[in-house]
């Protein structure tokens, strides 16, 4: 049984972050508009080790279309001031592979992400982006936790997840990687969100 589409967060949406002085927005992936861009991102040297999708354009077309047609997830492009710079997969755990690795609840959600444009690396943007989309995902009232399973080698991303309120649970051997299963509970995130918002507007 698939999760009901009506409880999914709505996209696109936009907020302004006064610390980085940029608008943060998320929109759904368009096959026609984004295929070439996403394919090029998958060939970036910082992306290849963790996504392993540095494949031909022909093969990536098939991959992207299959993912867009998979209704347990939404594919998103994250933008700063309207410039596409990151890729996100927002999904329901109950219909995802990771649901085989822990006892999930009906409305658990998950997230995958990457910064595609190398010009946005190392500038502290991923934290406000991740905080923003987590806040959006927790607007689904039934969701009590959000999971992630970054590659255990991806220390920078694990650090960012922890900063946003994720707690390490265990290593999981997935078909394409060994990941670190991490969970972010609503009450923990809400405290992080409140503290962050207070700092933003001080």
PDB file of C-alpha atoms in Angstrom:
ATOM      1  CA  UNK A   1       0.000   0.000   0.000  1.00  0.00           C
ATOM      2  CA  UNK A   2       1.438   3.377  -1.045  1.00  0.00           C
ATOM      3  CA  UNK A   3       1.394   6.455   1.177  1.00  0.00           C
ATOM      4  CA  UNK A   4      -1.304   8.907   0.153  1.00  0.00           C
ATOM      5  CA  UNK A   5       0.003  11.632  -2.117  1.00  0.00           C
ATOM      6  CA  UNK A   6      -2.098  14.328  -0.433  1.00  0.00           C
ATOM      7  CA  UNK A   7       0.077  14.281   2.691  1.00  0.00           C
ATOM      8  CA  UNK A   8       3.255  15.094   0.766  1.00  0.00           C
ATOM      9  CA  UNK A   9       4.762  18.537   1.349  1.00  0.00           C
ATOM     10  CA  UNK A  10       3.995  20.963  -1.461  1.00  0.00           C
ATOM     11  CA  UNK A  11       6.657  22.195  -3.877  1.00  0.00           C
ATOM     12  CA  UNK A  12       7.895  24.612  -5.070  1.00  0.00           C
ATOM     13  CA  UNK A  13       8.496  26.825  -2.057  1.00  0.00           C
ATOM     14  CA  UNK A  14      10.918  29.624  -1.180  1.00  0.00           C
ATOM     15  CA  UNK A  15      12.289  31.206   2.008  1.00  0.00           C
ATOM     16  CA  UNK A  16      14.898  33.893   2.678  1.00  0.00           C
ATOM     17  CA  UNK A  17      17.900  33.134   4.896  1.00  0.00           C
ATOM     18  CA  UNK A  18      19.248  36.329   6.496  1.00  0.00           C
ATOM     19  CA  UNK A  19      22.589  34.741   7.459  1.00  0.00           C
ATOM     20  CA  UNK A  20      23.686  33.671   3.983  1.00  0.00           C
ATOM     21  CA  UNK A  21      21.643  36.550   2.505  1.00  0.00           C
ATOM     22  CA  UNK A  22      20.102  34.322  -0.140  1.00  0.00           C
ATOM     23  CA  UNK A  23      16.688  32.946  -0.998  1.00  0.00           C
ATOM     24  CA  UNK A  24      16.431  29.169  -0.616  1.00  0.00           C
ATOM     25  CA  UNK A  25      13.965  27.407  -2.882  1.00  0.00           C
ATOM     26  CA  UNK A  26      13.039  23.863  -3.804  1.00  0.00           C
ATOM     27  CA  UNK A  27      11.169  22.750  -6.912  1.00  0.00           C
ATOM     28  CA  UNK A  28      10.358  19.387  -8.431  1.00  0.00           C
ATOM     29  CA  UNK A  29      12.721  17.985 -11.036  1.00  0.00           C
ATOM     30  CA  UNK A  30      11.664  18.459 -14.659  1.00  0.00           C
ATOM     31  CA  UNK A  31      12.863  15.690 -16.984  1.00  0.00           C
ATOM     32  CA  UNK A  32      13.104  18.015 -19.963  1.00  0.00           C
ATOM     33  CA  UNK A  33      14.643  20.954 -18.125  1.00  0.00           C
ATOM     34  CA  UNK A  34      16.979  19.204 -15.702  1.00  0.00           C
ATOM     35  CA  UNK A  35      18.214  16.028 -17.428  1.00  0.00           C
ATOM     36  CA  UNK A  36      21.428  17.490 -18.800  1.00  0.00           C
ATOM     37  CA  UNK A  37      22.229  19.405 -15.634  1.00  0.00           C
ATOM     38  CA  UNK A  38      21.691  16.431 -13.328  1.00  0.00           C
ATOM     39  CA  UNK A  39      23.681  14.147 -15.627  1.00  0.00           C
ATOM     40  CA  UNK A  40      26.591  16.590 -15.520  1.00  0.00           C
ATOM     41  CA  UNK A  41      26.383  16.782 -11.715  1.00  0.00           C
ATOM     42  CA  UNK A  42      26.651  13.010 -11.478  1.00  0.00           C
ATOM     43  CA  UNK A  43      30.031  13.300 -13.231  1.00  0.00           C
ATOM     44  CA  UNK A  44      31.463  15.795 -10.726  1.00  0.00           C
ATOM     45  CA  UNK A  45      34.470  14.366  -8.883  1.00  0.00           C
ATOM     46  CA  UNK A  46      32.946  15.092  -5.462  1.00  0.00           C
ATOM     47  CA  UNK A  47      29.722  13.279  -6.404  1.00  0.00           C
ATOM     48  CA  UNK A  48      31.012  10.157  -8.175  1.00  0.00           C
ATOM     49  CA  UNK A  49      32.303   8.237  -5.105  1.00  0.00           C
ATOM     50  CA  UNK A  50      29.008   8.495  -3.238  1.00  0.00           C
ATOM     51  CA  UNK A  51      26.365   8.305  -6.005  1.00  0.00           C
ATOM     52  CA  UNK A  52      28.079   6.099  -8.599  1.00  0.00           C
ATOM     53  CA  UNK A  53      25.861   7.448 -11.387  1.00  0.00           C
ATOM     54  CA  UNK A  54      28.615   8.648 -13.701  1.00  0.00           C
ATOM     55  CA  UNK A  55      26.967   6.739 -16.530  1.00  0.00           C
ATOM     56  CA  UNK A  56      26.128   7.599 -20.127  1.00  0.00           C
ATOM     57  CA  UNK A  57      23.407  10.123 -20.870  1.00  0.00           C
ATOM     58  CA  UNK A  58      21.348   7.358 -22.478  1.00  0.00           C
ATOM     59  CA  UNK A  59      21.500   5.244 -19.313  1.00  0.00           C
ATOM     60  CA  UNK A  60      20.905   8.234 -17.044  1.00  0.00           C
ATOM     61  CA  UNK A  61      17.756   9.111 -19.017  1.00  0.00           C
ATOM     62  CA  UNK A  62      16.358   5.689 -18.134  1.00  0.00           C
ATOM     63  CA  UNK A  63      17.413   6.044 -14.493  1.00  0.00           C
ATOM     64  CA  UNK A  64      15.873   9.501 -14.110  1.00  0.00           C
ATOM     65  CA  UNK A  65      12.619   8.558 -15.797  1.00  0.00           C
ATOM     66  CA  UNK A  66      12.290   5.488 -13.578  1.00  0.00           C
ATOM     67  CA  UNK A  67      12.889   7.596 -10.479  1.00  0.00           C
ATOM     68  CA  UNK A  68      10.412  10.270 -11.576  1.00  0.00           C
ATOM     69  CA  UNK A  69       7.784   7.577 -12.121  1.00  0.00           C
ATOM     70  CA  UNK A  70       8.370   6.098  -8.657  1.00  0.00           C
ATOM     71  CA  UNK A  71       5.584   7.624  -6.568  1.00  0.00           C
ATOM     72  CA  UNK A  72       7.185   6.829  -3.195  1.00  0.00           C
ATOM     73  CA  UNK A  73       9.577   9.734  -3.710  1.00  0.00           C
ATOM     74  CA  UNK A  74       9.853  13.277  -5.011  1.00  0.00           C
ATOM     75  CA  UNK A  75      12.935  14.476  -6.838  1.00  0.00           C
ATOM     76  CA  UNK A  76      13.819  18.091  -6.106  1.00  0.00           C
ATOM     77  CA  UNK A  77      16.253  20.756  -7.242  1.00  0.00           C
ATOM     78  CA  UNK A  78      17.494  23.079  -4.524  1.00  0.00           C
ATOM     79  CA  UNK A  79      18.270  26.639  -5.604  1.00  0.00           C
ATOM     80  CA  UNK A  80      19.976  29.671  -4.096  1.00  0.00           C
ATOM     81  CA  UNK A  81      18.714  32.979  -5.468  1.00  0.00           C
ATOM     82  CA  UNK A  82      17.140  30.995  -8.278  1.00  0.00           C
ATOM     83  CA  UNK A  83      20.369  29.240  -9.282  1.00  0.00           C
ATOM     84  CA  UNK A  84      20.108  25.418  -9.325  1.00  0.00           C
ATOM     85  CA  UNK A  85      22.886  23.978  -7.183  1.00  0.00           C
ATOM     86  CA  UNK A  86      21.679  20.831  -5.402  1.00  0.00           C
ATOM     87  CA  UNK A  87      19.670  17.652  -5.955  1.00  0.00           C
ATOM     88  CA  UNK A  88      17.376  16.030  -3.381  1.00  0.00           C
ATOM     89  CA  UNK A  89      15.372  12.821  -3.140  1.00  0.00           C
ATOM     90  CA  UNK A  90      12.547  13.043  -0.584  1.00  0.00           C
ATOM     91  CA  UNK A  91      10.923   9.689   0.063  1.00  0.00           C
ATOM     92  CA  UNK A  92       8.621   7.550   2.198  1.00  0.00           C
ATOM     93  CA  UNK A  93      10.524   4.914   4.142  1.00  0.00           C
ATOM     94  CA  UNK A  94       7.700   2.352   4.041  1.00  0.00           C
ATOM     95  CA  UNK A  95       8.109   1.918   0.280  1.00  0.00           C
ATOM     96  CA  UNK A  96      11.889   2.290   0.210  1.00  0.00           C
ATOM     97  CA  UNK A  97      14.747  -0.180   0.520  1.00  0.00           C
ATOM     98  CA  UNK A  98      15.854   1.331   3.824  1.00  0.00           C
ATOM     99  CA  UNK A  99      12.562   0.139   5.323  1.00  0.00           C
ATOM    100  CA  UNK A 100      14.089  -3.354   5.367  1.00  0.00           C
ATOM    101  CA  UNK A 101      16.762  -2.255   7.825  1.00  0.00           C
ATOM    102  CA  UNK A 102      14.776  -1.002  10.805  1.00  0.00           C
ATOM    103  CA  UNK A 103      11.264  -1.091  12.281  1.00  0.00           C
ATOM    104  CA  UNK A 104       9.764   1.969  10.635  1.00  0.00           C
ATOM    105  CA  UNK A 105       6.579   3.870  11.367  1.00  0.00           C
ATOM    106  CA  UNK A 106       3.918   4.508   8.725  1.00  0.00           C
ATOM    107  CA  UNK A 107       4.888   8.120   8.043  1.00  0.00           C
ATOM    108  CA  UNK A 108       8.662   8.007   8.428  1.00  0.00           C
ATOM    109  CA  UNK A 109      10.356  10.006   5.696  1.00  0.00           C
ATOM    110  CA  UNK A 110      13.871   9.936   4.281  1.00  0.00           C
ATOM    111  CA  UNK A 111      16.221  12.223   2.405  1.00  0.00           C
ATOM    112  CA  UNK A 112      19.142  11.941  -0.035  1.00  0.00           C
ATOM    113  CA  UNK A 113      21.064  14.971  -1.266  1.00  0.00           C
ATOM    114  CA  UNK A 114      24.068  16.315  -3.080  1.00  0.00           C
ATOM    115  CA  UNK A 115      25.531  19.661  -4.025  1.00  0.00           C
ATOM    116  CA  UNK A 116      25.971  19.442  -7.765  1.00  0.00           C
ATOM    117  CA  UNK A 117      27.531  22.748  -8.704  1.00  0.00           C
ATOM    118  CA  UNK A 118      31.107  22.722  -7.355  1.00  0.00           C
ATOM    119  CA  UNK A 119      31.064  26.524  -7.030  1.00  0.00           C
ATOM    120  CA  UNK A 120      28.729  26.106  -4.032  1.00  0.00           C
ATOM    121  CA  UNK A 121      30.969  23.672  -2.138  1.00  0.00           C
ATOM    122  CA  UNK A 122      32.620  24.610   1.138  1.00  0.00           C
ATOM    123  CA  UNK A 123      30.596  27.759   1.725  1.00  0.00           C
ATOM    124  CA  UNK A 124      28.298  26.590   4.502  1.00  0.00           C
ATOM    125  CA  UNK A 125      25.177  26.415   2.332  1.00  0.00           C
ATOM    126  CA  UNK A 126      24.239  22.795   2.942  1.00  0.00           C
ATOM    127  CA  UNK A 127      23.238  23.377   6.577  1.00  0.00           C
ATOM    128  CA  UNK A 128      20.552  26.032   5.916  1.00  0.00           C
ATOM    129  CA  UNK A 129      19.331  24.057   2.893  1.00  0.00           C
ATOM    130  CA  UNK A 130      18.965  20.849   4.899  1.00  0.00           C
ATOM    131  CA  UNK A 131      17.360  22.623   7.859  1.00  0.00           C
ATOM    132  CA  UNK A 132      14.858  24.255   5.509  1.00  0.00           C
ATOM    133  CA  UNK A 133      13.781  21.066   3.768  1.00  0.00           C
ATOM    134  CA  UNK A 134      13.577  19.141   7.058  1.00  0.00           C
ATOM    135  CA  UNK A 135      11.269  21.815   8.421  1.00  0.00           C
ATOM    136  CA  UNK A 136       9.144  21.440   5.302  1.00  0.00           C
ATOM    137  CA  UNK A 137       9.040  17.652   5.627  1.00  0.00           C
ATOM    138  CA  UNK A 138       8.011  17.838   9.288  1.00  0.00           C
ATOM    139  CA  UNK A 139       4.962  19.855   8.220  1.00  0.00           C
ATOM    140  CA  UNK A 140       3.459  16.418   7.582  1.00  0.00           C
ATOM    141  CA  UNK A 141       1.860  16.170  11.021  1.00  0.00           C
ATOM    142  CA  UNK A 142       2.019  12.368  11.129  1.00  0.00           C
ATOM    143  CA  UNK A 143       5.786  12.240  10.551  1.00  0.00           C
ATOM    144  CA  UNK A 144       7.656  11.643  13.800  1.00  0.00           C
ATOM    145  CA  UNK A 145      11.115  11.056  12.345  1.00  0.00           C
ATOM    146  CA  UNK A 146      13.187  11.470   9.203  1.00  0.00           C
ATOM    147  CA  UNK A 147      16.020   9.117   8.274  1.00  0.00           C
ATOM    148  CA  UNK A 148      19.189   9.366   6.231  1.00  0.00           C
ATOM    149  CA  UNK A 149      21.859   6.801   5.354  1.00  0.00           C
ATOM    150  CA  UNK A 150      24.952   8.670   4.134  1.00  0.00           C
ATOM    151  CA  UNK A 151      27.957   6.681   2.981  1.00  0.00           C
ATOM    152  CA  UNK A 152      30.103   5.955   6.046  1.00  0.00           C
ATOM    153  CA  UNK A 153      33.060   7.546   4.198  1.00  0.00           C
ATOM    154  CA  UNK A 154      31.203  10.844   3.785  1.00  0.00           C
ATOM    155  CA  UNK A 155      32.333  12.436   7.038  1.00  0.00           C
ATOM    156  CA  UNK A 156      31.374  15.977   6.015  1.00  0.00           C
ATOM    157  CA  UNK A 157      27.781  14.998   5.280  1.00  0.00           C
ATOM    158  CA  UNK A 158      27.509  12.948   8.473  1.00  0.00           C
ATOM    159  CA  UNK A 159      28.675  16.014  10.410  1.00  0.00           C
ATOM    160  CA  UNK A 160      25.994  18.177   8.766  1.00  0.00           C
ATOM    161  CA  UNK A 161      23.274  15.630   9.532  1.00  0.00           C
ATOM    162  CA  UNK A 162      24.351  15.561  13.184  1.00  0.00           C
ATOM    163  CA  UNK A 163      24.306  19.347  13.303  1.00  0.00           C
ATOM    164  CA  UNK A 164      20.690  19.267  12.096  1.00  0.00           C
ATOM    165  CA  UNK A 165      19.647  16.820  14.836  1.00  0.00           C
ATOM    166  CA  UNK A 166      20.255  13.392  13.300  1.00  0.00           C
ATOM    167  CA  UNK A 167      21.528  10.664  15.587  1.00  0.00           C
ATOM    168  CA  UNK A 168      23.621   7.708  14.343  1.00  0.00           C
ATOM    169  CA  UNK A 169      21.862   4.370  14.780  1.00  0.00           C
ATOM    170  CA  UNK A 170      23.898   1.687  13.018  1.00  0.00           C
ATOM    171  CA  UNK A 171      25.845   0.832   9.899  1.00  0.00           C
ATOM    172  CA  UNK A 172      23.781  -0.758   7.134  1.00  0.00           C
ATOM    173  CA  UNK A 173      25.142  -2.683   4.159  1.00  0.00           C
ATOM    174  CA  UNK A 174      23.113  -1.490   1.163  1.00  0.00           C
ATOM    175  CA  UNK A 175      23.419  -2.754  -2.430  1.00  0.00           C
ATOM    176  CA  UNK A 176      25.491   0.280  -3.491  1.00  0.00           C
ATOM    177  CA  UNK A 177      27.295   1.273  -0.283  1.00  0.00           C
ATOM    178  CA  UNK A 178      27.791   0.817   3.422  1.00  0.00           C
ATOM    179  CA  UNK A 179      25.723   3.575   4.955  1.00  0.00           C
ATOM    180  CA  UNK A 180      25.277   5.019   8.411  1.00  0.00           C
ATOM    181  CA  UNK A 181      21.601   4.887   9.325  1.00  0.00           C
ATOM    182  CA  UNK A 182      20.728   8.140  11.081  1.00  0.00           C
ATOM    183  CA  UNK A 183      17.433   9.333  12.539  1.00  0.00           C
ATOM    184  CA  UNK A 184      16.108  12.805  13.268  1.00  0.00           C
ATOM    185  CA  UNK A 185      13.164  12.852  15.673  1.00  0.00           C
ATOM    186  CA  UNK A 186      10.604  15.635  15.533  1.00  0.00           C
ATOM    187  CA  UNK A 187      11.168  16.846  19.104  1.00  0.00           C
ATOM    188  CA  UNK A 188      14.946  17.022  18.590  1.00  0.00           C
ATOM    189  CA  UNK A 189      14.607  18.844  15.279  1.00  0.00           C
ATOM    190  CA  UNK A 190      12.084  21.326  16.636  1.00  0.00           C
ATOM    191  CA  UNK A 191      14.548  22.369  19.333  1.00  0.00           C
ATOM    192  CA  UNK A 192      17.304  22.770  16.723  1.00  0.00           C
ATOM    193  CA  UNK A 193      14.942  24.718  14.477  1.00  0.00           C
ATOM    194  CA  UNK A 194      13.876  27.078  17.272  1.00  0.00           C
ATOM    195  CA  UNK A 195      17.487  27.719  18.301  1.00  0.00           C
ATOM    196  CA  UNK A 196      18.486  28.308  14.675  1.00  0.00           C
ATOM    197  CA  UNK A 197      15.607  30.671  14.010  1.00  0.00           C
ATOM    198  CA  UNK A 198      16.407  32.641  17.157  1.00  0.00           C
ATOM    199  CA  UNK A 199      19.993  33.067  15.966  1.00  0.00           C
ATOM    200  CA  UNK A 200      18.844  34.104  12.495  1.00  0.00           C
ATOM    201  CA  UNK A 201      16.751  36.976  13.756  1.00  0.00           C
ATOM    202  CA  UNK A 202      18.825  38.184  16.724  1.00  0.00           C
TER     203      UNK A 202
END
